[in-house]
C-alpha cells in the first residue's frame, strides 16, 4: 500500500503534546534563575567584599597579646572580634587533632599564647608529615575579626580554612553552574511556548543542541572560578566560552536545517503482523475511538486502542472507514505517547472527512499500516 496520497487533510489536534513539558521547563528555569540570582548577586558580592577587606587590612597599631578567653576559627574572641586590622601574636603549639569527614586531609591546630590565651585553627594537610606542627613548636598566628586567618610555621605561612580570599569561589561555582543549567530549560520553555508555533516540524536538535550547549557552559561555569585568580577573570572565561558555544550552535543548526529541508513525508511500506502486537501509541482526532488509551494493538485486519492491557475486554477497535494518507515526521503540535523510546512518526488518516492522527515510533508504524491494509 502506498502511504503517499496527494490529498492533504490538515489534522486538527485539540491539545499540544508539550504542555506538560512546557510547565516543567518553566518551573525548573524559574527555580534555577532565582537560585543563581541569589548566589551571584547577593552571596558572591558579599564574599568578594569580605575577601577584599581581608587583603587590604592593615596591621593593628599594637600586636599585644589577646584578651582572656579562647579564640578560634569557628567563633569570635574577646576584643579582636570587631577589629578589621591584622593582629599577630606569638604562640606555642599545644596539640593537633585530625579532622574527620573531609575529602582532603586537614587537622585542627591548638595553640597557647604567652598570656595563656588558647586558640585553634583548621589547616589543610597531615600534621604527622609536618614535624613543624608538632606539640611545643613556636609559631605566630594572625587574627582578623576574631578568627585565626593564617599561621606562620618554621617552613612558611599556612592559611587556615577561615581564609576569606577564595570564599567567593564556593558560591560563584554553583551560581554559574545553576544559572547556565537553568538557561537550558529557559530555552526549552521559549521554544515550546513561542517558536514551536512557527516551526511546524519538530527536530530533536531544536531543543537538544542548545540544551547540550547550556550543560557544557554549566561545566565551564563550575570550573572557571577555580581556574582563575579573581571573579573578573572567571567571568571573562565564561564569556569566551559562551561566544564559542553560540557560534558552534549556530553553525550546526544551519547545517542540520539544510539537511532537513524538503518534503516531510516518510516512505514506509506496510508490514502485516503475523500475530497480535501490543505497543505504545495514540490516536488523536474528533472521532469516538480517539484518546481511548495509551497503547495500540495491531493484527491482520485489526487495529485497536487499549489502556495498556492487550486483553479483549480493554480494547477498542478502529473502524474500517479509517483511511491512511501518509506517514510523516512529527510536528510540535503532535501528541507524544508515554513509553516511547524510539523515533516518533505520525500517520495522517481521515475517517469520513475527519482528520485523524496515529502516533507511534518508526519501528511499529509498519504494523499499523499493515493492520489498516484492506484484506484481499
PDB file of C-alpha atoms in Angstrom, residues 59 63 86-93 109-113 119-121 138-144 147-153:
ATOM      1  CA  UNK A  59      48.358  45.818  60.760  1.00  0.00           C
ATOM      2  CA  UNK A  63      50.214  43.398  68.366  1.00  0.00           C
ATOM      3  CA  UNK A  86      45.555  42.130  61.390  1.00  0.00           C
ATOM      4  CA  UNK A  87      46.736  41.160  64.875  1.00  0.00           C
ATOM      5  CA  UNK A  88      49.739  38.853  65.012  1.00  0.00           C
ATOM      6  CA  UNK A  89      50.865  37.173  68.244  1.00  0.00           C
ATOM      7  CA  UNK A  90      53.441  34.565  69.211  1.00  0.00           C
ATOM      8  CA  UNK A  91      52.146  31.216  70.412  1.00  0.00           C
ATOM      9  CA  UNK A  92      53.142  27.642  71.122  1.00  0.00           C
ATOM     10  CA  UNK A  93      51.520  24.542  69.606  1.00  0.00           C
ATOM     11  CA  UNK A 109      45.881  23.147  65.344  1.00  0.00           C
ATOM     12  CA  UNK A 110      45.567  24.193  69.010  1.00  0.00           C
ATOM     13  CA  UNK A 111      47.900  26.960  70.192  1.00  0.00           C
ATOM     14  CA  UNK A 112      48.561  28.702  73.512  1.00  0.00           C
ATOM     15  CA  UNK A 113      49.730  32.311  73.580  1.00  0.00           C
ATOM     16  CA  UNK A 119      43.221  29.442  70.088  1.00  0.00           C
ATOM     17  CA  UNK A 120      42.673  26.990  67.316  1.00  0.00           C
ATOM     18  CA  UNK A 121      42.781  26.972  63.526  1.00  0.00           C
ATOM     19  CA  UNK A 138      56.767  28.029  68.341  1.00  0.00           C
ATOM     20  CA  UNK A 139      54.517  29.704  65.772  1.00  0.00           C
ATOM     21  CA  UNK A 140      52.975  33.087  65.046  1.00  0.00           C
ATOM     22  CA  UNK A 141      49.248  33.323  64.469  1.00  0.00           C
ATOM     23  CA  UNK A 142      47.401  36.215  62.839  1.00  0.00           C
ATOM     24  CA  UNK A 143      43.844  37.127  63.828  1.00  0.00           C
ATOM     25  CA  UNK A 144      41.342  39.096  61.755  1.00  0.00           C
ATOM     26  CA  UNK A 147      39.473  34.363  63.796  1.00  0.00           C
ATOM     27  CA  UNK A 148      42.894  32.904  63.029  1.00  0.00           C
ATOM     28  CA  UNK A 149      43.386  33.506  59.324  1.00  0.00           C
ATOM     29  CA  UNK A 150      46.924  32.181  58.893  1.00  0.00           C
ATOM     30  CA  UNK A 151      49.759  30.645  60.873  1.00  0.00           C
ATOM     31  CA  UNK A 152      53.476  31.306  60.333  1.00  0.00           C
ATOM     32  CA  UNK A 153      55.280  27.996  60.794  1.00  0.00           C
TER      33      UNK A 153
END
